[in-house]
């Protein structure tokens, strides 16, 4: 086992499994994906620490535990079509690519999108499609989605995202203030867009979701 693999096994054990994440597919994906390749070389020794890290452009790669909690909440089985808002480094995107059939990811900062694209391609994740733009509009041409994951904090739940969720599909999103939010899982129950189940998954702290249905810059 190389040193990074050892660090990943330890990360999953001590930061993720021990805090209650039990989905075996999520745990395996997090043991597999080389998180250290998604950050700058200067931070490589911190790649498997229990915290977010800067990725440039005033953005962050999320804390591993938060990635695990959000991914588990999607309850992916392998056949799903998933939309991600906030590609960032592409790390969460790789986890999703391991667990779902197709992944569409939107990032508003083109430099981050192109860096993420490069790393994902170098790891063989050719089925991921990344687009640059305001993700709060969703991706209507590809809707409906079985899962939508938003890795930036929003003042409200963007309506286009619920509209683009398949019946039975799940949206995982941090909602609240600019500096702290509550993580919600929203499950669409019927064709009626108002007919949703909303579950509180706990407190969190994300960078802002900036866009038409998010925060103003
Ligand atoms: N999950 C990412 C990872 O693993 O590296 C971390 C994402 S970072 C916490 C949040 C990202 O959301 C940032 O890269 C930011 O530029 C992006 N973002 C913010 N508002 C957005 C929007 N309206 N559409 C798409 N991306 C957005």
mmCIF file with all atom_site columns, C-alpha atoms in Angstrom, residues 5 8-9 11-33 64-65 67-69 71-72 91 95 98-99:
data_model
loop_
_atom_site.group_PDB
_atom_site.id
_atom_site.type_symbol
_atom_site.label_atom_id
_atom_site.label_alt_id
_atom_site.label_comp_id
_atom_site.label_asym_id
_atom_site.label_entity_id
_atom_site.label_seq_id
_atom_site.pdbx_PDB_ins_code
_atom_site.Cartn_x
_atom_site.Cartn_y
_atom_site.Cartn_z
_atom_site.occupancy
_atom_site.B_iso_or_equiv
_atom_site.pdbx_formal_charge
_atom_site.auth_seq_id
_atom_site.auth_comp_id
_atom_site.auth_asym_id
_atom_site.auth_atom_id
_atom_site.pdbx_PDB_model_num
ATOM 1  C CA . UNK A 1 5  ? -3.585  4.905  0.191  1.00 0.00 ? 5  UNK A CA 1
ATOM 2  C CA . UNK A 1 8  ? -7.030  7.431  2.812  1.00 0.00 ? 8  UNK A CA 1
ATOM 3  C CA . UNK A 1 9  ? -7.839  4.240  4.699  1.00 0.00 ? 9  UNK A CA 1
ATOM 4  C CA . UNK A 1 11 ? -9.145  9.114  6.843  1.00 0.00 ? 11 UNK A CA 1
ATOM 5  C CA . UNK A 1 12 ? -12.172 6.918  6.109  1.00 0.00 ? 12 UNK A CA 1
ATOM 6  C CA . UNK A 1 13 ? -11.820 5.057  9.385  1.00 0.00 ? 13 UNK A CA 1
ATOM 7  C CA . UNK A 1 14 ? -11.170 7.923  11.750 1.00 0.00 ? 14 UNK A CA 1
ATOM 8  C CA . UNK A 1 15 ? -13.079 10.809 10.155 1.00 0.00 ? 15 UNK A CA 1
ATOM 9  C CA . UNK A 1 16 ? -15.949 9.201  8.274  1.00 0.00 ? 16 UNK A CA 1
ATOM 10 C CA . UNK A 1 17 ? -16.949 5.680  9.373  1.00 0.00 ? 17 UNK A CA 1
ATOM 11 C CA . UNK A 1 18 ? -16.441 6.580  13.046 1.00 0.00 ? 18 UNK A CA 1
ATOM 12 C CA . UNK A 1 19 ? -18.869 9.507  12.675 1.00 0.00 ? 19 UNK A CA 1
ATOM 13 C CA . UNK A 1 20 ? -21.658 7.345  11.349 1.00 0.00 ? 20 UNK A CA 1
ATOM 14 C CA . UNK A 1 21 ? -21.345 7.245  7.568  1.00 0.00 ? 21 UNK A CA 1
ATOM 15 C CA . UNK A 1 22 ? -22.189 3.616  6.771  1.00 0.00 ? 22 UNK A CA 1
ATOM 16 C CA . UNK A 1 23 ? -22.822 3.383  2.993  1.00 0.00 ? 23 UNK A CA 1
ATOM 17 C CA . UNK A 1 24 ? -20.156 0.898  1.963  1.00 0.00 ? 24 UNK A CA 1
ATOM 18 C CA . UNK A 1 25 ? -20.012 2.186  -1.622 1.00 0.00 ? 25 UNK A CA 1
ATOM 19 C CA . UNK A 1 26 ? -19.319 5.725  -0.375 1.00 0.00 ? 26 UNK A CA 1
ATOM 20 C CA . UNK A 1 27 ? -16.607 4.476  2.006  1.00 0.00 ? 27 UNK A CA 1
ATOM 21 C CA . UNK A 1 28 ? -14.947 2.431  -0.767 1.00 0.00 ? 28 UNK A CA 1
ATOM 22 C CA . UNK A 1 29 ? -15.026 5.364  -3.201 1.00 0.00 ? 29 UNK A CA 1
ATOM 23 C CA . UNK A 1 30 ? -13.382 7.598  -0.625 1.00 0.00 ? 30 UNK A CA 1
ATOM 24 C CA . UNK A 1 31 ? -10.699 4.999  0.011  1.00 0.00 ? 31 UNK A CA 1
ATOM 25 C CA . UNK A 1 32 ? -10.071 4.856  -3.724 1.00 0.00 ? 32 UNK A CA 1
ATOM 26 C CA . UNK A 1 33 ? -10.054 8.467  -4.994 1.00 0.00 ? 33 UNK A CA 1
ATOM 27 C CA . UNK A 1 64 ? -13.844 14.813 3.464  1.00 0.00 ? 64 UNK A CA 1
ATOM 28 C CA . UNK A 1 65 ? -16.515 14.088 6.103  1.00 0.00 ? 65 UNK A CA 1
ATOM 29 C CA . UNK A 1 67 ? -18.333 15.071 1.075  1.00 0.00 ? 67 UNK A CA 1
ATOM 30 C CA . UNK A 1 68 ? -19.183 11.673 2.582  1.00 0.00 ? 68 UNK A CA 1
ATOM 31 C CA . UNK A 1 69 ? -22.331 12.878 4.375  1.00 0.00 ? 69 UNK A CA 1
ATOM 32 C CA . UNK A 1 71 ? -22.895 11.754 -1.004 1.00 0.00 ? 71 UNK A CA 1
ATOM 33 C CA . UNK A 1 72 ? -24.470 9.211  1.335  1.00 0.00 ? 72 UNK A CA 1
ATOM 34 C CA . UNK A 1 91 ? -12.917 15.717 -6.044 1.00 0.00 ? 91 UNK A CA 1
ATOM 35 C CA . UNK A 1 95 ? -16.709 10.333 -5.993 1.00 0.00 ? 95 UNK A CA 1
ATOM 36 C CA . UNK A 1 98 ? -17.672 6.159  -8.994 1.00 0.00 ? 98 UNK A CA 1
ATOM 37 C CA . UNK A 1 99 ? -21.194 5.815  -7.630 1.00 0.00 ? 99 UNK A CA 1
#
